Amino acid sequence: MKKVDHIGIAVRSLNDVIPYYTDTLGCPLLKIEEVESERVRVAFIDAGNIKLELLEPMDDSSAIFKFLEKKGEGIHHIAFGVEDIGQRMEELREKGVRLLNEQPKSGAGGALVAFMHPKSSNGVLYELCQKQ
């Protein structure tokens, strides 16, 4: 793992929460995009040494919608930056870590991503993130 790349935060509405991060906390908004495959709108916030990834569900088929229904708004995942996601996934499998993805998939910002099952990581959802 290179570093913590970002922290994903589930929110019900980007429009409602972005002012808190930009106006109240003074963190710049970097960009907003849609990740169609995950059915989420994503806002990236620059929090200095790390990015915050605000995740809003586009509809009730989104995993973020289901997360919000069960747990409410809050931290959803922590993403680690990796150099070679395929190699890192294989190393984790060899160590008995259960992954939610068989292969890396496209994520926000054009990154390749894969998730570690929370049952393999003490209840925390971790993301592996390889920037293209």
Short mmCIF file of N, CA and C in Angstrom, two decimals:
data_model
loop_
_atom_site.label_atom_id
_atom_site.label_comp_id
_atom_site.label_asym_id
_atom_site.label_seq_id
_atom_site.Cartn_x
_atom_site.Cartn_y
_atom_site.Cartn_z
N MET A 1 0.85 -1.17 0.00
CA MET A 1 0.00 0.00 0.00
C MET A 1 0.90 1.24 0.00
N LYS A 2 0.62 2.18 -0.90
CA LYS A 2 1.42 3.40 -0.99
C LYS A 2 1.03 4.39 0.10
N LYS A 3 -0.27 4.62 0.22
CA LYS A 3 -0.77 5.63 1.15
C LYS A 3 -2.28 5.53 1.19
N VAL A 4 -2.89 6.24 2.12
CA VAL A 4 -4.34 6.37 2.07
C VAL A 4 -4.63 7.38 0.97
N ASP A 5 -5.38 6.96 -0.03
CA ASP A 5 -5.68 7.82 -1.18
C ASP A 5 -6.87 8.73 -0.86
N HIS A 6 -7.92 8.15 -0.30
CA HIS A 6 -9.09 8.95 0.04
C HIS A 6 -9.96 8.23 1.06
N ILE A 7 -10.88 8.96 1.64
CA ILE A 7 -11.88 8.40 2.54
C ILE A 7 -13.24 8.64 1.90
N GLY A 8 -14.00 7.57 1.71
CA GLY A 8 -15.32 7.66 1.12
C GLY A 8 -16.37 7.91 2.18
N ILE A 9 -17.22 8.89 1.95
CA ILE A 9 -18.25 9.27 2.91
C ILE A 9 -19.60 9.23 2.20
N ALA A 10 -20.51 8.40 2.70
CA ALA A 10 -21.85 8.28 2.13
C ALA A 10 -22.70 9.46 2.59
N VAL A 11 -23.37 10.10 1.63
CA VAL A 11 -24.24 11.24 1.93
C VAL A 11 -25.55 11.08 1.15
N ARG A 12 -26.60 11.66 1.67
CA ARG A 12 -27.89 11.59 0.98
C ARG A 12 -27.95 12.60 -0.17
N SER A 13 -27.29 13.76 0.00
CA SER A 13 -27.35 14.81 -1.01
C SER A 13 -26.04 15.59 -1.06
N LEU A 14 -25.38 15.56 -2.22
CA LEU A 14 -24.17 16.35 -2.40
C LEU A 14 -24.47 17.84 -2.22
N ASN A 15 -25.59 18.28 -2.80
CA ASN A 15 -25.93 19.70 -2.71
C ASN A 15 -26.08 20.17 -1.27
N ASP A 16 -26.58 19.31 -0.40
CA ASP A 16 -26.77 19.69 1.00
C ASP A 16 -25.47 19.72 1.79
N VAL A 17 -24.52 18.83 1.46
CA VAL A 17 -23.32 18.72 2.31
C VAL A 17 -22.09 19.42 1.77
N ILE A 18 -22.01 19.66 0.48
CA ILE A 18 -20.81 20.31 -0.07
C ILE A 18 -20.53 21.65 0.61
N PRO A 19 -21.54 22.50 0.88
CA PRO A 19 -21.24 23.77 1.55
C PRO A 19 -20.57 23.60 2.91
N TYR A 20 -20.86 22.53 3.62
CA TYR A 20 -20.19 22.29 4.90
C TYR A 20 -18.68 22.15 4.68
N TYR A 21 -18.30 21.36 3.68
CA TYR A 21 -16.88 21.12 3.43
C TYR A 21 -16.19 22.34 2.83
N THR A 22 -16.88 23.05 1.92
CA THR A 22 -16.25 24.18 1.24
C THR A 22 -16.34 25.48 2.04
N ASP A 23 -17.51 25.79 2.56
CA ASP A 23 -17.70 27.06 3.27
C ASP A 23 -17.30 26.98 4.73
N THR A 24 -17.79 25.97 5.44
CA THR A 24 -17.50 25.85 6.87
C THR A 24 -16.07 25.42 7.13
N LEU A 25 -15.63 24.35 6.47
CA LEU A 25 -14.28 23.83 6.70
C LEU A 25 -13.23 24.51 5.82
N GLY A 26 -13.64 25.14 4.73
CA GLY A 26 -12.71 25.83 3.86
C GLY A 26 -11.91 24.93 2.94
N CYS A 27 -12.43 23.74 2.64
CA CYS A 27 -11.75 22.79 1.76
C CYS A 27 -12.25 22.99 0.33
N PRO A 28 -11.36 23.04 -0.64
CA PRO A 28 -11.78 23.23 -2.03
C PRO A 28 -12.49 22.00 -2.60
N LEU A 29 -13.52 22.25 -3.39
CA LEU A 29 -14.18 21.22 -4.18
C LEU A 29 -13.34 21.01 -5.43
N LEU A 30 -12.90 19.77 -5.66
CA LEU A 30 -12.06 19.48 -6.82
C LEU A 30 -12.89 19.19 -8.06
N LYS A 31 -13.90 18.33 -7.93
CA LYS A 31 -14.76 18.02 -9.07
C LYS A 31 -15.93 17.17 -8.60
N ILE A 32 -16.94 17.11 -9.46
CA ILE A 32 -18.10 16.24 -9.26
C ILE A 32 -18.23 15.39 -10.52
N GLU A 33 -18.50 14.11 -10.35
CA GLU A 33 -18.69 13.23 -11.49
C GLU A 33 -19.68 12.14 -11.13
N GLU A 34 -20.19 11.48 -12.15
CA GLU A 34 -21.07 10.33 -11.97
C GLU A 34 -20.29 9.07 -12.30
N VAL A 35 -20.46 8.05 -11.47
CA VAL A 35 -19.90 6.74 -11.75
C VAL A 35 -21.10 5.84 -12.02
N GLU A 36 -21.41 5.72 -13.29
CA GLU A 36 -22.61 5.02 -13.72
C GLU A 36 -22.64 3.57 -13.25
N SER A 37 -21.49 2.90 -13.29
CA SER A 37 -21.44 1.49 -12.91
C SER A 37 -21.81 1.27 -11.45
N GLU A 38 -21.59 2.26 -10.62
CA GLU A 38 -21.89 2.15 -9.19
C GLU A 38 -23.16 2.91 -8.82
N ARG A 39 -23.74 3.62 -9.81
CA ARG A 39 -24.96 4.41 -9.59
C ARG A 39 -24.77 5.44 -8.47
N VAL A 40 -23.64 6.18 -8.53
CA VAL A 40 -23.35 7.23 -7.55
C VAL A 40 -22.87 8.50 -8.23
N ARG A 41 -23.19 9.62 -7.61
CA ARG A 41 -22.56 10.91 -7.93
C ARG A 41 -21.49 11.09 -6.87
N VAL A 42 -20.33 11.55 -7.32
CA VAL A 42 -19.16 11.66 -6.44
C VAL A 42 -18.63 13.08 -6.47
N ALA A 43 -18.37 13.63 -5.29
CA ALA A 43 -17.69 14.92 -5.19
C ALA A 43 -16.37 14.69 -4.47
N PHE A 44 -15.30 15.19 -5.06
CA PHE A 44 -13.98 15.10 -4.43
C PHE A 44 -13.67 16.42 -3.74
N ILE A 45 -13.31 16.32 -2.47
CA ILE A 45 -12.96 17.47 -1.65
C ILE A 45 -11.48 17.36 -1.30
N ASP A 46 -10.74 18.46 -1.46
CA ASP A 46 -9.32 18.48 -1.10
C ASP A 46 -9.20 18.85 0.38
N ALA A 47 -8.82 17.87 1.19
CA ALA A 47 -8.67 18.10 2.63
C ALA A 47 -7.18 18.17 3.01
N GLY A 48 -6.38 18.73 2.13
CA GLY A 48 -4.95 18.90 2.42
C GLY A 48 -4.15 17.68 2.02
N ASN A 49 -3.85 16.81 2.98
CA ASN A 49 -3.01 15.65 2.68
C ASN A 49 -3.83 14.44 2.22
N ILE A 50 -5.14 14.60 2.07
CA ILE A 50 -6.00 13.50 1.65
C ILE A 50 -7.23 14.06 0.95
N LYS A 51 -7.85 13.24 0.11
CA LYS A 51 -9.11 13.64 -0.51
C LYS A 51 -10.26 12.98 0.24
N LEU A 52 -11.37 13.69 0.30
CA LEU A 52 -12.62 13.12 0.78
C LEU A 52 -13.48 12.88 -0.44
N GLU A 53 -14.07 11.70 -0.53
CA GLU A 53 -14.91 11.32 -1.66
C GLU A 53 -16.34 11.22 -1.12
N LEU A 54 -17.15 12.22 -1.42
CA LEU A 54 -18.54 12.22 -0.99
C LEU A 54 -19.36 11.43 -2.00
N LEU A 55 -20.14 10.48 -1.53
CA LEU A 55 -20.86 9.53 -2.38
C LEU A 55 -22.36 9.68 -2.19
N GLU A 56 -23.04 10.09 -3.25
CA GLU A 56 -24.50 10.23 -3.23
C GLU A 56 -25.11 9.18 -4.16
N PRO A 57 -26.08 8.39 -3.69
CA PRO A 57 -26.69 7.41 -4.58
C PRO A 57 -27.52 8.09 -5.67
N MET A 58 -27.47 7.54 -6.88
CA MET A 58 -28.28 8.06 -7.97
C MET A 58 -29.69 7.46 -7.94
N ASP A 59 -29.82 6.28 -7.35
CA ASP A 59 -31.13 5.64 -7.22
C ASP A 59 -31.03 4.53 -6.17
N ASP A 60 -32.12 3.83 -5.95
CA ASP A 60 -32.14 2.82 -4.88
C ASP A 60 -31.46 1.51 -5.25
N SER A 61 -30.89 1.41 -6.46
CA SER A 61 -30.11 0.22 -6.81
C SER A 61 -28.64 0.36 -6.40
N SER A 62 -28.25 1.55 -5.97
CA SER A 62 -26.86 1.83 -5.59
C SER A 62 -26.53 1.19 -4.23
N ALA A 63 -25.32 0.64 -4.12
CA ALA A 63 -24.85 0.12 -2.84
C ALA A 63 -24.81 1.23 -1.79
N ILE A 64 -24.56 2.45 -2.21
CA ILE A 64 -24.55 3.58 -1.27
C ILE A 64 -25.96 3.85 -0.73
N PHE A 65 -26.98 3.70 -1.56
CA PHE A 65 -28.36 3.84 -1.08
C PHE A 65 -28.63 2.82 0.02
N LYS A 66 -28.22 1.57 -0.22
CA LYS A 66 -28.44 0.51 0.76
C LYS A 66 -27.66 0.79 2.05
N PHE A 67 -26.44 1.30 1.91
CA PHE A 67 -25.63 1.66 3.08
C PHE A 67 -26.34 2.74 3.90
N LEU A 68 -26.82 3.78 3.23
CA LEU A 68 -27.51 4.87 3.92
C LEU A 68 -28.76 4.38 4.64
N GLU A 69 -29.49 3.46 4.02
CA GLU A 69 -30.70 2.91 4.64
C GLU A 69 -30.37 2.16 5.93
N LYS A 70 -29.25 1.43 5.93
CA LYS A 70 -28.87 0.62 7.09
C LYS A 70 -28.15 1.43 8.16
N LYS A 71 -27.22 2.30 7.73
CA LYS A 71 -26.31 2.93 8.69
C LYS A 71 -26.41 4.44 8.76
N GLY A 72 -27.04 5.06 7.78
CA GLY A 72 -27.10 6.51 7.74
C GLY A 72 -25.82 7.11 7.15
N GLU A 73 -25.77 8.42 7.12
CA GLU A 73 -24.61 9.11 6.55
C GLU A 73 -23.37 8.88 7.41
N GLY A 74 -22.22 8.83 6.74
CA GLY A 74 -20.97 8.68 7.46
C GLY A 74 -19.91 7.98 6.63
N ILE A 75 -18.83 7.63 7.30
CA ILE A 75 -17.71 7.00 6.61
C ILE A 75 -18.15 5.66 6.02
N HIS A 76 -17.88 5.49 4.74
CA HIS A 76 -18.23 4.28 4.02
C HIS A 76 -17.01 3.38 3.81
N HIS A 77 -15.88 3.97 3.38
CA HIS A 77 -14.68 3.18 3.14
C HIS A 77 -13.43 4.04 3.22
N ILE A 78 -12.30 3.35 3.33
CA ILE A 78 -10.98 3.97 3.28
C ILE A 78 -10.26 3.34 2.10
N ALA A 79 -9.70 4.18 1.23
CA ALA A 79 -9.04 3.69 0.02
C ALA A 79 -7.53 3.82 0.13
N PHE A 80 -6.85 2.72 -0.16
CA PHE A 80 -5.39 2.71 -0.22
C PHE A 80 -4.94 2.81 -1.67
N GLY A 81 -3.99 3.69 -1.94
CA GLY A 81 -3.38 3.76 -3.26
C GLY A 81 -2.42 2.60 -3.44
N VAL A 82 -2.46 1.96 -4.60
CA VAL A 82 -1.56 0.86 -4.91
C VAL A 82 -0.96 1.08 -6.30
N GLU A 83 0.20 0.49 -6.54
CA GLU A 83 0.87 0.61 -7.83
C GLU A 83 0.31 -0.38 -8.85
N ASP A 84 0.16 -1.65 -8.43
CA ASP A 84 -0.29 -2.72 -9.32
C ASP A 84 -1.44 -3.44 -8.64
N ILE A 85 -2.65 -3.04 -8.96
CA ILE A 85 -3.82 -3.56 -8.25
C ILE A 85 -3.99 -5.06 -8.42
N GLY A 86 -3.72 -5.58 -9.60
CA GLY A 86 -3.85 -7.02 -9.83
C GLY A 86 -2.91 -7.81 -8.93
N GLN A 87 -1.66 -7.37 -8.86
CA GLN A 87 -0.67 -8.04 -8.02
C GLN A 87 -1.07 -7.94 -6.55
N ARG A 88 -1.52 -6.77 -6.13
CA ARG A 88 -1.89 -6.58 -4.72
C ARG A 88 -3.11 -7.44 -4.36
N MET A 89 -4.07 -7.56 -5.29
CA MET A 89 -5.23 -8.41 -5.04
C MET A 89 -4.79 -9.86 -4.86
N GLU A 90 -3.88 -10.32 -5.69
CA GLU A 90 -3.40 -11.70 -5.59
C GLU A 90 -2.67 -11.93 -4.26
N GLU A 91 -1.83 -10.98 -3.86
CA GLU A 91 -1.12 -11.10 -2.58
C GLU A 91 -2.11 -11.19 -1.41
N LEU A 92 -3.16 -10.38 -1.46
CA LEU A 92 -4.16 -10.41 -0.39
C LEU A 92 -4.91 -11.73 -0.38
N ARG A 93 -5.29 -12.23 -1.56
CA ARG A 93 -5.97 -13.54 -1.63
C ARG A 93 -5.09 -14.63 -1.02
N GLU A 94 -3.79 -14.60 -1.34
CA GLU A 94 -2.86 -15.60 -0.81
C GLU A 94 -2.78 -15.54 0.71
N LYS A 95 -3.05 -14.38 1.28
CA LYS A 95 -3.03 -14.21 2.73
C LYS A 95 -4.40 -14.45 3.36
N GLY A 96 -5.34 -14.93 2.54
CA GLY A 96 -6.65 -15.28 3.07
C GLY A 96 -7.66 -14.15 3.13
N VAL A 97 -7.35 -13.02 2.52
CA VAL A 97 -8.27 -11.90 2.52
C VAL A 97 -9.34 -12.12 1.46
N ARG A 98 -10.59 -11.97 1.86
CA ARG A 98 -11.71 -12.10 0.92
C ARG A 98 -11.92 -10.76 0.23
N LEU A 99 -12.01 -10.80 -1.10
CA LEU A 99 -12.23 -9.59 -1.88
C LEU A 99 -13.66 -9.59 -2.42
N LEU A 100 -14.23 -8.42 -2.58
CA LEU A 100 -15.57 -8.30 -3.12
C LEU A 100 -15.57 -8.32 -4.64
N ASN A 101 -14.40 -8.16 -5.25
CA ASN A 101 -14.27 -8.12 -6.70
C ASN A 101 -13.29 -9.20 -7.14
N GLU A 102 -13.64 -9.92 -8.20
CA GLU A 102 -12.72 -10.90 -8.78
C GLU A 102 -11.63 -10.19 -9.57
N GLN A 103 -12.01 -9.12 -10.26
CA GLN A 103 -11.10 -8.32 -11.08
C GLN A 103 -11.27 -6.85 -10.72
N PRO A 104 -10.24 -6.03 -10.95
CA PRO A 104 -10.41 -4.59 -10.75
C PRO A 104 -11.50 -4.05 -11.67
N LYS A 105 -12.17 -2.99 -11.23
CA LYS A 105 -13.20 -2.37 -12.06
C LYS A 105 -12.95 -0.88 -12.11
N SER A 106 -13.61 -0.19 -13.03
CA SER A 106 -13.46 1.25 -13.17
C SER A 106 -14.16 1.95 -12.02
N GLY A 107 -13.47 2.93 -11.45
CA GLY A 107 -14.03 3.72 -10.36
C GLY A 107 -13.98 5.20 -10.69
N ALA A 108 -14.25 6.01 -9.69
CA ALA A 108 -14.23 7.46 -9.87
C ALA A 108 -12.83 7.94 -10.24
N GLY A 109 -12.78 9.01 -11.00
CA GLY A 109 -11.51 9.60 -11.39
C GLY A 109 -10.71 8.75 -12.36
N GLY A 110 -11.37 7.76 -12.98
CA GLY A 110 -10.67 6.89 -13.93
C GLY A 110 -9.76 5.86 -13.29
N ALA A 111 -9.86 5.67 -11.98
CA ALA A 111 -9.01 4.71 -11.29
C ALA A 111 -9.54 3.29 -11.45
N LEU A 112 -8.64 2.32 -11.31
CA LEU A 112 -9.04 0.93 -11.18
C LEU A 112 -9.21 0.66 -9.69
N VAL A 113 -10.31 0.00 -9.31
CA VAL A 113 -10.58 -0.21 -7.90
C VAL A 113 -11.02 -1.65 -7.63
N ALA A 114 -10.85 -2.07 -6.40
CA ALA A 114 -11.36 -3.34 -5.89
C ALA A 114 -11.53 -3.16 -4.38
N PHE A 115 -12.46 -3.92 -3.82
CA PHE A 115 -12.77 -3.77 -2.40
C PHE A 115 -12.47 -5.05 -1.63
N MET A 116 -11.98 -4.88 -0.40
CA MET A 116 -11.74 -5.98 0.52
C MET A 116 -13.01 -6.14 1.35
N HIS A 117 -13.45 -7.37 1.55
CA HIS A 117 -14.66 -7.62 2.34
C HIS A 117 -14.42 -7.20 3.79
N PRO A 118 -15.35 -6.46 4.38
CA PRO A 118 -15.17 -6.03 5.78
C PRO A 118 -14.98 -7.19 6.76
N LYS A 119 -15.50 -8.37 6.44
CA LYS A 119 -15.30 -9.51 7.34
C LYS A 119 -13.85 -9.98 7.35
N SER A 120 -13.08 -9.59 6.34
CA SER A 120 -11.65 -9.93 6.30
C SER A 120 -10.78 -8.81 6.86
N SER A 121 -11.40 -7.69 7.23
CA SER A 121 -10.60 -6.55 7.68
C SER A 121 -11.20 -5.86 8.90
N ASN A 122 -11.59 -6.69 9.85
CA ASN A 122 -12.06 -6.19 11.15
C ASN A 122 -13.19 -5.19 11.05
N GLY A 123 -14.11 -5.43 10.11
CA GLY A 123 -15.31 -4.61 10.00
C GLY A 123 -15.17 -3.34 9.18
N VAL A 124 -14.00 -3.12 8.58
CA VAL A 124 -13.77 -1.91 7.78
C VAL A 124 -13.77 -2.27 6.30
N LEU A 125 -14.51 -1.50 5.49
CA LEU A 125 -14.48 -1.68 4.04
C LEU A 125 -13.29 -0.90 3.51
N TYR A 126 -12.30 -1.63 2.97
CA TYR A 126 -11.13 -1.00 2.36
C TYR A 126 -11.22 -1.13 0.84
N GLU A 127 -10.76 -0.10 0.17
CA GLU A 127 -10.70 -0.08 -1.28
C GLU A 127 -9.23 -0.04 -1.70
N LEU A 128 -8.90 -0.79 -2.73
CA LEU A 128 -7.60 -0.67 -3.39
C LEU A 128 -7.83 0.23 -4.60
N CYS A 129 -6.95 1.19 -4.80
CA CYS A 129 -7.17 2.21 -5.82
C CYS A 129 -5.88 2.44 -6.59
N GLN A 130 -5.91 2.12 -7.90
CA GLN A 130 -4.75 2.35 -8.77
C GLN A 130 -5.11 3.45 -9.74
N LYS A 131 -4.42 4.57 -9.63
CA LYS A 131 -4.64 5.69 -10.55
C LYS A 131 -4.10 5.34 -11.92
N GLN A 132 -4.82 5.72 -12.96
CA GLN A 132 -4.41 5.42 -14.33
C GLN A 132 -3.44 6.48 -14.83
#
